[in-house]
Short mmCIF file of C-alpha atoms and ligand atoms in Angstrom, two decimals:
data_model
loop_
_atom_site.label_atom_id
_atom_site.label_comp_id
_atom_site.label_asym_id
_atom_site.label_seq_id
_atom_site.Cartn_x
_atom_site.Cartn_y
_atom_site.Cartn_z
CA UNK K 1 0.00 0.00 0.00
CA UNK K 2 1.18 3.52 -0.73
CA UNK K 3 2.31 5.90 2.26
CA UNK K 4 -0.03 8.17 3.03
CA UNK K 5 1.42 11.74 4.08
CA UNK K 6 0.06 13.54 7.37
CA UNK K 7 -3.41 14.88 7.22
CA UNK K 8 -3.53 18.12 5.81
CA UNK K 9 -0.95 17.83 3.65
CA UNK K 10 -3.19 16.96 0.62
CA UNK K 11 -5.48 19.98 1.25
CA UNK K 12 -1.78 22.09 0.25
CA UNK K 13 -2.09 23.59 -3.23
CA UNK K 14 1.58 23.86 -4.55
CA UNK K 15 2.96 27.06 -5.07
CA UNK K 16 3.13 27.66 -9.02
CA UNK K 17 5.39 30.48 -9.62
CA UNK K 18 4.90 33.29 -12.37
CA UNK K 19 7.31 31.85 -14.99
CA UNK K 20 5.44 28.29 -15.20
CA UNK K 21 3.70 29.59 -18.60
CA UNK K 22 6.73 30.64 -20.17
CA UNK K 23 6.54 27.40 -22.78
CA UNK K 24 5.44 28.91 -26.25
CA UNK K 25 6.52 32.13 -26.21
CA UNK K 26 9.05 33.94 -28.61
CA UNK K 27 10.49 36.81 -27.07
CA UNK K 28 8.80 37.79 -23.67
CA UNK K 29 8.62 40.61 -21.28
CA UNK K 30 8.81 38.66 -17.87
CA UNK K 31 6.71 40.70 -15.78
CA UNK K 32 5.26 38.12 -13.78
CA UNK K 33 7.73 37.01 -10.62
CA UNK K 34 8.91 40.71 -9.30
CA UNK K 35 12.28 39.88 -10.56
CA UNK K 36 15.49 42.89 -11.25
CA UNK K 37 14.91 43.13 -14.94
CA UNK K 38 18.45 45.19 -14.93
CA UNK K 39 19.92 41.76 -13.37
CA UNK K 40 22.51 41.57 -10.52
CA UNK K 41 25.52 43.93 -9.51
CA UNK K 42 28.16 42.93 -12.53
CA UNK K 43 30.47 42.41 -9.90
CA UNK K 44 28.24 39.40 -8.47
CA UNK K 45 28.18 37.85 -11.69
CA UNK K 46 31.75 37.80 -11.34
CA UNK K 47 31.90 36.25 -7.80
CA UNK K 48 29.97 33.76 -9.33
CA UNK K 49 31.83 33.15 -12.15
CA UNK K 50 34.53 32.35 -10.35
CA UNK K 51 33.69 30.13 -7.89
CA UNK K 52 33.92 27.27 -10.95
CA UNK K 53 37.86 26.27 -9.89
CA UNK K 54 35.92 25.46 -5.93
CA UNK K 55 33.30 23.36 -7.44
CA UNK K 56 34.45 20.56 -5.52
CA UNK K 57 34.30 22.52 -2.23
CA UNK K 58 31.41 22.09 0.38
CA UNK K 59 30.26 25.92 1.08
CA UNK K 60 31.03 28.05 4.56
CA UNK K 61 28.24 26.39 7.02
CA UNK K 62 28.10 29.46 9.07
CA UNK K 63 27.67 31.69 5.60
CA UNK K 64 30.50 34.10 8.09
CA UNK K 65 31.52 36.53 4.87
CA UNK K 66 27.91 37.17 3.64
CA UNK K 67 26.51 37.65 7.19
CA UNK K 68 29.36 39.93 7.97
CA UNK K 69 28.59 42.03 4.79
CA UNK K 70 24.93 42.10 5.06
CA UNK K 71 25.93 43.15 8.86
CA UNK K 72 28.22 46.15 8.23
CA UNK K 73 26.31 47.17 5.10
CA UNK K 74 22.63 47.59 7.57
CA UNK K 75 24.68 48.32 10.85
CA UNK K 76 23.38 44.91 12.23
CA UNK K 77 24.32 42.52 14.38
CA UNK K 78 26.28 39.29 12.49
CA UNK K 79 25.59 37.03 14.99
CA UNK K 80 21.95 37.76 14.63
CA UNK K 81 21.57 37.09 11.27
CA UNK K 82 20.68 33.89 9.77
CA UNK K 83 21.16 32.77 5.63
CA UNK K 84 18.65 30.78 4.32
CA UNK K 85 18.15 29.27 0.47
CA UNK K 86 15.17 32.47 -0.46
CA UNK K 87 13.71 33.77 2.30
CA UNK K 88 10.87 31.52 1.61
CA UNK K 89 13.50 28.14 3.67
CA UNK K 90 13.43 31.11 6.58
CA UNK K 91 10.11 31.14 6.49
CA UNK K 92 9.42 27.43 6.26
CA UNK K 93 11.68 26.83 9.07
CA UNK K 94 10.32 29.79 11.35
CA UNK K 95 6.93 28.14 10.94
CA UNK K 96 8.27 24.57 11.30
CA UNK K 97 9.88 25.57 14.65
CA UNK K 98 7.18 27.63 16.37
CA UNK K 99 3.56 25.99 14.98
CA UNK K 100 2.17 22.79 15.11
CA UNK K 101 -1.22 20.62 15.13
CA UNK K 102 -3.28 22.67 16.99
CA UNK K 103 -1.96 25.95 16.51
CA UNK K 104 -2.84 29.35 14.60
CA UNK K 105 -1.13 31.43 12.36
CA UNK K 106 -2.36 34.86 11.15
CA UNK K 107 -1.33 36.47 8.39
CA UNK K 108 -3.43 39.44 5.96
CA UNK K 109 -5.94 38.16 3.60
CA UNK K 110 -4.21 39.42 0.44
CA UNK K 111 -0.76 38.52 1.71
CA UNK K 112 2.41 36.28 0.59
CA UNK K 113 1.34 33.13 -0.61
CA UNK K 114 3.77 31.08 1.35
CA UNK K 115 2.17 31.72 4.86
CA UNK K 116 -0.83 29.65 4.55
CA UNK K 117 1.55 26.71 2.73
CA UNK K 118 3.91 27.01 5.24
CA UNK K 119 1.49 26.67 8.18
CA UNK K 120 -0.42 24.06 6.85
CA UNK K 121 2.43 21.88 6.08
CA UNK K 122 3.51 22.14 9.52
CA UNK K 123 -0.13 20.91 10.55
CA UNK K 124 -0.63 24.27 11.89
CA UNK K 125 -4.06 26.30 10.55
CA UNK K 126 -3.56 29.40 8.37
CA UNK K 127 -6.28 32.05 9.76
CA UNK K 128 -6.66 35.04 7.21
CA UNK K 129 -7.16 38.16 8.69
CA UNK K 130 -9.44 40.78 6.57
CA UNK K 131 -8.16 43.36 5.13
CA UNK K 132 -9.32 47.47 4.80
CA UNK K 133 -8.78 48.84 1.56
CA UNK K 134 -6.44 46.10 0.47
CA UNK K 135 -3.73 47.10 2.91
CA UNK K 136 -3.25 45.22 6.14
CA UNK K 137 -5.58 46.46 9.05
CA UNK K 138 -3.87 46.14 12.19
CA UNK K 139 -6.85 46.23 14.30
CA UNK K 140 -8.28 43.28 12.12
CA UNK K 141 -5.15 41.04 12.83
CA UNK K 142 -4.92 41.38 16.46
CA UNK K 143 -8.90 40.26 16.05
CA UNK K 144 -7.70 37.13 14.85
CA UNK K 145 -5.02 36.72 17.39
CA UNK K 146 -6.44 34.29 20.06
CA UNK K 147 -5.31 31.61 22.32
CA UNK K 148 -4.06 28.96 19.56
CA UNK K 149 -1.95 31.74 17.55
CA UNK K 150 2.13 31.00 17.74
CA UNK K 151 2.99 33.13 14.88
CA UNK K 152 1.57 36.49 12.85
CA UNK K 153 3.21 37.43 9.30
CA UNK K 154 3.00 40.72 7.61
CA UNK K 155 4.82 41.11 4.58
CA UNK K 156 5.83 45.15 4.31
CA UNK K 157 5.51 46.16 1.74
CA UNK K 158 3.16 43.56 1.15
CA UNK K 159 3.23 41.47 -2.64
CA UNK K 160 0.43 41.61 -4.17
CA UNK K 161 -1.37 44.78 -3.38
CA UNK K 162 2.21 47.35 -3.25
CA UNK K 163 0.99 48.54 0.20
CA UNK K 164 2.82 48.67 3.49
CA UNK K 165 2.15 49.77 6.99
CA UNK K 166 4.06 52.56 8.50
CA UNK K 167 6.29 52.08 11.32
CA UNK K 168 3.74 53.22 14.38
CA UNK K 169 1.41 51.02 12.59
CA UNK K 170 4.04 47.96 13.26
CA UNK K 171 4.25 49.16 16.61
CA UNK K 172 0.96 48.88 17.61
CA UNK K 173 0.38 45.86 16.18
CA UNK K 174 3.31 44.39 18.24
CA UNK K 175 2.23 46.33 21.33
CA UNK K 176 -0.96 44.29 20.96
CA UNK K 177 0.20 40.82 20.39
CA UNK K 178 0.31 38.58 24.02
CA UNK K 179 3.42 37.59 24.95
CA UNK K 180 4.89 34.30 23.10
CA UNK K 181 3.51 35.27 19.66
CA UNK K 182 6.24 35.19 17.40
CA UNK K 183 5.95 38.42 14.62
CA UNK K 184 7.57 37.99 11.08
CA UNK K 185 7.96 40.77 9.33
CA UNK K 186 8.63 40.15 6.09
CA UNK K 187 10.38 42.94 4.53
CA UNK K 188 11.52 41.51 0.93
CA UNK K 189 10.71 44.91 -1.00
CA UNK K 190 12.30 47.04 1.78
CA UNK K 191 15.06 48.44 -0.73
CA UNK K 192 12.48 49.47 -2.76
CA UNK K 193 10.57 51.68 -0.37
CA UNK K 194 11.13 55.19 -0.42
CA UNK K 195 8.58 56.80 1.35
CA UNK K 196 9.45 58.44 5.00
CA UNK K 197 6.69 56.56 7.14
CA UNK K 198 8.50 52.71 5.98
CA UNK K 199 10.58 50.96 8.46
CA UNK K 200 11.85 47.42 7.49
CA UNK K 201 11.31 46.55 11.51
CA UNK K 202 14.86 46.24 12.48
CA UNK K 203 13.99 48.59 15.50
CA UNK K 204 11.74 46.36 16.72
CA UNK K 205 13.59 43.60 16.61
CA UNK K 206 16.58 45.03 18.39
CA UNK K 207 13.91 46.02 21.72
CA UNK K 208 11.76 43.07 21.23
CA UNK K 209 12.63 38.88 21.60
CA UNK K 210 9.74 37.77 19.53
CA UNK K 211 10.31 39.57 16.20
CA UNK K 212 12.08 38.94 13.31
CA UNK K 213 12.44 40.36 10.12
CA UNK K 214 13.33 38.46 6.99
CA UNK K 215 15.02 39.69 3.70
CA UNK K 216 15.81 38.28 0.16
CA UNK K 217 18.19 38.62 -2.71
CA UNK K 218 15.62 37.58 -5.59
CA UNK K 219 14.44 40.79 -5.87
CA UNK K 220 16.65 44.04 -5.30
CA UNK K 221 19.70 42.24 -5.56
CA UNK K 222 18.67 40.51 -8.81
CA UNK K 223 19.58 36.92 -7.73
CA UNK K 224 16.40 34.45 -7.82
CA UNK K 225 17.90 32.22 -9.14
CA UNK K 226 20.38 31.26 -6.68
CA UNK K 227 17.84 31.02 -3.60
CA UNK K 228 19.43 33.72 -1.27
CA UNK K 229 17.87 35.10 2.05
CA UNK K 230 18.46 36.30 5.79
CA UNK K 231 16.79 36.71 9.06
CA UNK K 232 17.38 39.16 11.44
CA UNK K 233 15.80 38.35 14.38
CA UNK K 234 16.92 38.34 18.72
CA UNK K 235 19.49 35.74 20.15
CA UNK K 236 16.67 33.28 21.00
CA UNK K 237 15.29 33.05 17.53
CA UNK K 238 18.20 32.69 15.91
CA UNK K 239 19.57 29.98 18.10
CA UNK K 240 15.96 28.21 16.68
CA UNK K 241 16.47 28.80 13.28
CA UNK K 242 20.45 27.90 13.33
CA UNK K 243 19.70 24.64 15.13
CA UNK K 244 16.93 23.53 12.52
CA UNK K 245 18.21 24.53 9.47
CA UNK K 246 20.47 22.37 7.24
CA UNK K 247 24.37 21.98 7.65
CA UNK K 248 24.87 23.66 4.44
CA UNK K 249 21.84 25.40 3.40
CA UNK K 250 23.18 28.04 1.41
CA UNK K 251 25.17 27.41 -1.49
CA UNK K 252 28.95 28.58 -2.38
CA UNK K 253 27.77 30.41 -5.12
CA UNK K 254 24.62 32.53 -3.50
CA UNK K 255 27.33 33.26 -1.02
CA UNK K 256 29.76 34.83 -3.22
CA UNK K 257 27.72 36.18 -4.92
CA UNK K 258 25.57 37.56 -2.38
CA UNK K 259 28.20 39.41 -1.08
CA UNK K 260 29.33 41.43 -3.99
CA UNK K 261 25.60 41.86 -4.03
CA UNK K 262 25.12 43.54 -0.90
CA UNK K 263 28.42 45.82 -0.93
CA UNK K 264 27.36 46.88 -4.30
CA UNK K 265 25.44 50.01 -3.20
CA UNK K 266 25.37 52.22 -6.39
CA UNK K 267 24.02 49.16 -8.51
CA UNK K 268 21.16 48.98 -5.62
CA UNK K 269 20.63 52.83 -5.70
CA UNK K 270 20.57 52.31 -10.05
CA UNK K 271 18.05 49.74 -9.47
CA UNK K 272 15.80 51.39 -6.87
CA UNK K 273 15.43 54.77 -9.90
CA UNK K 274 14.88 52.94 -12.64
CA UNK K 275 11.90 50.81 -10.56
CA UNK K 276 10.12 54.52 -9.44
CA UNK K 277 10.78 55.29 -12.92
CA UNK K 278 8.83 52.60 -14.79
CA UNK K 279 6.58 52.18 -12.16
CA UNK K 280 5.17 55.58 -11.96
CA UNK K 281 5.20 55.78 -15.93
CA UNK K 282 3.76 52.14 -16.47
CA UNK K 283 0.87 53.85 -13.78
CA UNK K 284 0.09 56.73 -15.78
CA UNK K 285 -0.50 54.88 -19.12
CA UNK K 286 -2.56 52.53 -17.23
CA UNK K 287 -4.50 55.47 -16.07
CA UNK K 288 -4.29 57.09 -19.72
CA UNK K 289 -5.58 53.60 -20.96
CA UNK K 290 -8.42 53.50 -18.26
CA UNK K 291 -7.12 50.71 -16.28
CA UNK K 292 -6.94 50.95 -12.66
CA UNK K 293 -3.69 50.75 -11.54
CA UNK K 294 -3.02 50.60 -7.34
CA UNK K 295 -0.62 52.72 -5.75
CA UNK K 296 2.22 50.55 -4.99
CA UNK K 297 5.57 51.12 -3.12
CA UNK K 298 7.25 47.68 -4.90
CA UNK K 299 8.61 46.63 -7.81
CA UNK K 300 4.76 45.72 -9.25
CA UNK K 301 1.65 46.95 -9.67
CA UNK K 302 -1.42 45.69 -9.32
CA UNK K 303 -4.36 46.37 -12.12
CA UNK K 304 -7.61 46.17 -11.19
CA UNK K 305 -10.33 45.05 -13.54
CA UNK K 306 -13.99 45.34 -14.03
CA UNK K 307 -14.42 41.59 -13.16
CA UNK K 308 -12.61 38.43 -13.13
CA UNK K 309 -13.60 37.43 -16.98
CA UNK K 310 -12.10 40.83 -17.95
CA UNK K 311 -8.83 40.17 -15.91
CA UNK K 312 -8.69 36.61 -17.61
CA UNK K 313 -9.15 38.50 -21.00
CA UNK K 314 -6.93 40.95 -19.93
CA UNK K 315 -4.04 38.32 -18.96
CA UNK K 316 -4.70 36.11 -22.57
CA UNK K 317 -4.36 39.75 -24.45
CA UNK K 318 -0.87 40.41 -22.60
CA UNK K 319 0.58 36.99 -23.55
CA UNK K 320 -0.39 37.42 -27.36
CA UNK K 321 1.56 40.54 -27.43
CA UNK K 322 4.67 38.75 -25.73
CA UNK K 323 3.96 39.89 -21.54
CA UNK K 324 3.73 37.69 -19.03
CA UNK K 325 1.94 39.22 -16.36
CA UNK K 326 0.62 37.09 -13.14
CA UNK K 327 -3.19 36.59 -12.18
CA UNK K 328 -4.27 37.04 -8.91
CA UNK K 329 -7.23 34.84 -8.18
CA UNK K 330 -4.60 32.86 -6.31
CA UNK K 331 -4.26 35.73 -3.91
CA UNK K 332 -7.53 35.91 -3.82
CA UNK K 333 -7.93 38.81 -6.01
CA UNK K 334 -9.61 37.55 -9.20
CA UNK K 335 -10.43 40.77 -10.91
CA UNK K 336 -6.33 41.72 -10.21
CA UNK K 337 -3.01 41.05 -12.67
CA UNK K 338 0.01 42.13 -10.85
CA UNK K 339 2.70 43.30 -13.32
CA UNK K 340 6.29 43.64 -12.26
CA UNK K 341 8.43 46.58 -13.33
CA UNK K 342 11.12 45.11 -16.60
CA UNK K 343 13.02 46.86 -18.36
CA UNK K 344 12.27 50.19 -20.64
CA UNK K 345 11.26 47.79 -23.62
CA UNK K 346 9.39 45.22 -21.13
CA UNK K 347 7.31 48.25 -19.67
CA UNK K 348 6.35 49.65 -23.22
CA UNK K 349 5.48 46.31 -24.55
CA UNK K 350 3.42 46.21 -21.20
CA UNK K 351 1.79 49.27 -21.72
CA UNK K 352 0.87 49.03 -25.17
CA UNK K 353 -0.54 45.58 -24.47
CA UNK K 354 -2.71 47.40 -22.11
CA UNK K 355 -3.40 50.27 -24.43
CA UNK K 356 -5.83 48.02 -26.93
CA UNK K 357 -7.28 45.84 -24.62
CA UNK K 358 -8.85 48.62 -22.95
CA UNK K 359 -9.76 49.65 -26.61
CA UNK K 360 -11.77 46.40 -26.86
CA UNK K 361 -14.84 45.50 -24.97
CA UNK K 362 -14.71 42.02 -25.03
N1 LIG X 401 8.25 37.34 0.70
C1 LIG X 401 7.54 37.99 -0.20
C2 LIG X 401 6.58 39.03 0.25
C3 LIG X 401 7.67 37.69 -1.58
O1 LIG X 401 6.93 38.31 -2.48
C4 LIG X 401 8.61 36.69 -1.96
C5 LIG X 401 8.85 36.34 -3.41
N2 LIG X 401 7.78 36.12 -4.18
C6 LIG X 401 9.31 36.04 -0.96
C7 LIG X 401 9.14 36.40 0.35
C8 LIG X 401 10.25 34.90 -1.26
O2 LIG X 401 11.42 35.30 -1.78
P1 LIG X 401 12.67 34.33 -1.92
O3 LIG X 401 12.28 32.98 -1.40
O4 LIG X 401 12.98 34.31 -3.36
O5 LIG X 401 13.72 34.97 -1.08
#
């Protein structure tokens, strides 16, 4: 007889990323995983170039040069911060370690996909908190919080919707969380956010021991496709996450190359103008065309359509014209396509794309 896995694990839909539609097409504006269209730093290309003479070399276990780098680079703490492969293992493993069968964890309705996976694979149940204008509602999570909770996520800025909550706004909703709730703050866009009110939650976590904020290298840094993240989070958390992850969970090349990445600070500041750029250009035409487009503080932006067979159309339309663009109903947001900022050529194709299929009604 075939093994059966735990219950619950069946009820799991698997995560299907942006690019699994990519079979077909000719040339493509990628548009639909929040990726750097510029690409990484140059000089972590070359990092990881060069690591093909230690091929045959198991990586540093303790990641010691990349956690020193990120350290110095965000005034941090080294021996607080923990590598993972994407922040998406930190997350796993935050989730494996502090919920169970029996337990809760909250996270906003329109939110990262991989909180609800997470929890459920651990056995623990996924509670969706509602959302107020399709921006986390602080006052709506800490509704949800009860007895069972462990754990509450809040991505900031948040993927889909482009939103964030402002710094008191973290505040409170730590202030209000009983004690032994773990808070993740999940702050993958951070380099992207340039508005005054944003805080990536490092302050809290240096006052608090049951916060921790996580951060990638797939998007900023341009390096997906090496599986690169870190958590920043107090002595006792760490200590978790060090004892449960693997031996050697982050490879020798994200390493090298993560830490040309991080040092590289003009190539971040290129990438961070040429995102506002696009993004608040690729806005406008959507507004020219008619097409809602939501404010958003990322590297995407989320169209809004009048219905979900209109945001189907609307996605079919894109990939005859060569975009990939995501759909939303996954998120929960059927009537929403979330379009990531490419490059100049990406965002006119985008645009244009957009352009007729507002022309047509159908
Ligand atoms: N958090 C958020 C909010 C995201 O949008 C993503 C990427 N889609 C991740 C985490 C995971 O990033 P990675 O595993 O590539 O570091």
């Amino acid at each position: 007889m075939a093994p059966n896995p735990r219950p619950g694990i069946l009820d799991i839909a698997p995560y299907v990323g942006g690019e699994s539609e990519l079979a077909g097409f000719d040339y493509v504006a990628r548009l639909a995983s929040n990726e750097n269209p510029l690409g990484p730093s140059p000089k972590a290309a070359q990092s990881y170039a060069a690591l093909k003479d230690d091929l045959h070399r198991y990586p540093d276990g303790g990641t010691t040069e990349l956690r020193d780098a990120i350290a110095k680079v965000h005034d941090l703490d080294a021996g607080r911060i923990v590598c993972g492969a994407g922040s998406d293992e930190l997350i796993s493993l935050l989730v494996r370690a502090y919920a169970g069968p029996g337990d809760e964890v909250v996270y906003s309705r329109h939110g990262f996909l991989m909180y609800p996976i997470a929890a459920t694979t651990a056995g623990a149940k996924a509670v969706a908190a509602p959302e107020t204008d399709l921006t986390a509602d602080v006052d709506r999570i800490l509704e949800c919080v009860g007895e069972a909770t462990r754990m509450v996520f809040v991505a900031n800025p948040n993927n889909p919707t482009g939103t964030f909550l402002p710094e008191g706004e973290l505040e409170r909703l730590h202030a209000g969380l009983p004690d032994g709730v773990l808070l993740v703050i999940d702050a993958a866009y951070a380099e992207y956010v340039e508005d005054g009110a944003y805080a990536d939650g490092r302050a809290l976590v240096e006052r608090a021991d049951n916060v921790v904020m996580t951060r990638t290298f797939s998007k900023i840094y341009g390096l997906a496709a090496l599986r690169l993240g870190w958590a920043y989070g107090p002595a006792n958390v760490v200590d978790v996450l060090n004892r449960l992850r693997g031996p050697f969970n982050v490879s020798a090349a994200a390493q090298a190359a993560g830490v040309a990445a991080v040092r590289d600070r003009d190539y971040v500041q290129k990438s961070v103008e040429h995102n506002r750029v696009w993004r608040d250009w690729f806005r406008q035409q959507a507004g020219i065309a008619g097409v809602e487009a939501l404010p958003s503080v990322g590297n995407f932006v989320l169209l809004r359509f009048d219905g979900d067979a209109r945001a189907e159309a609307a996605v079919a339309h894109f990939k005859e014209n060569g975009v990939l663009v995501r759909r939303m109903a996954s998120y929960g947001l059927p009537d929403c396509l979330r379009v990531s900022i490419g490059t100049e050529t990406d965002m006119r194709m985008a645009a244009d794309a957009l352009a007729s299929f507002a022309e047509r009604r159908t």
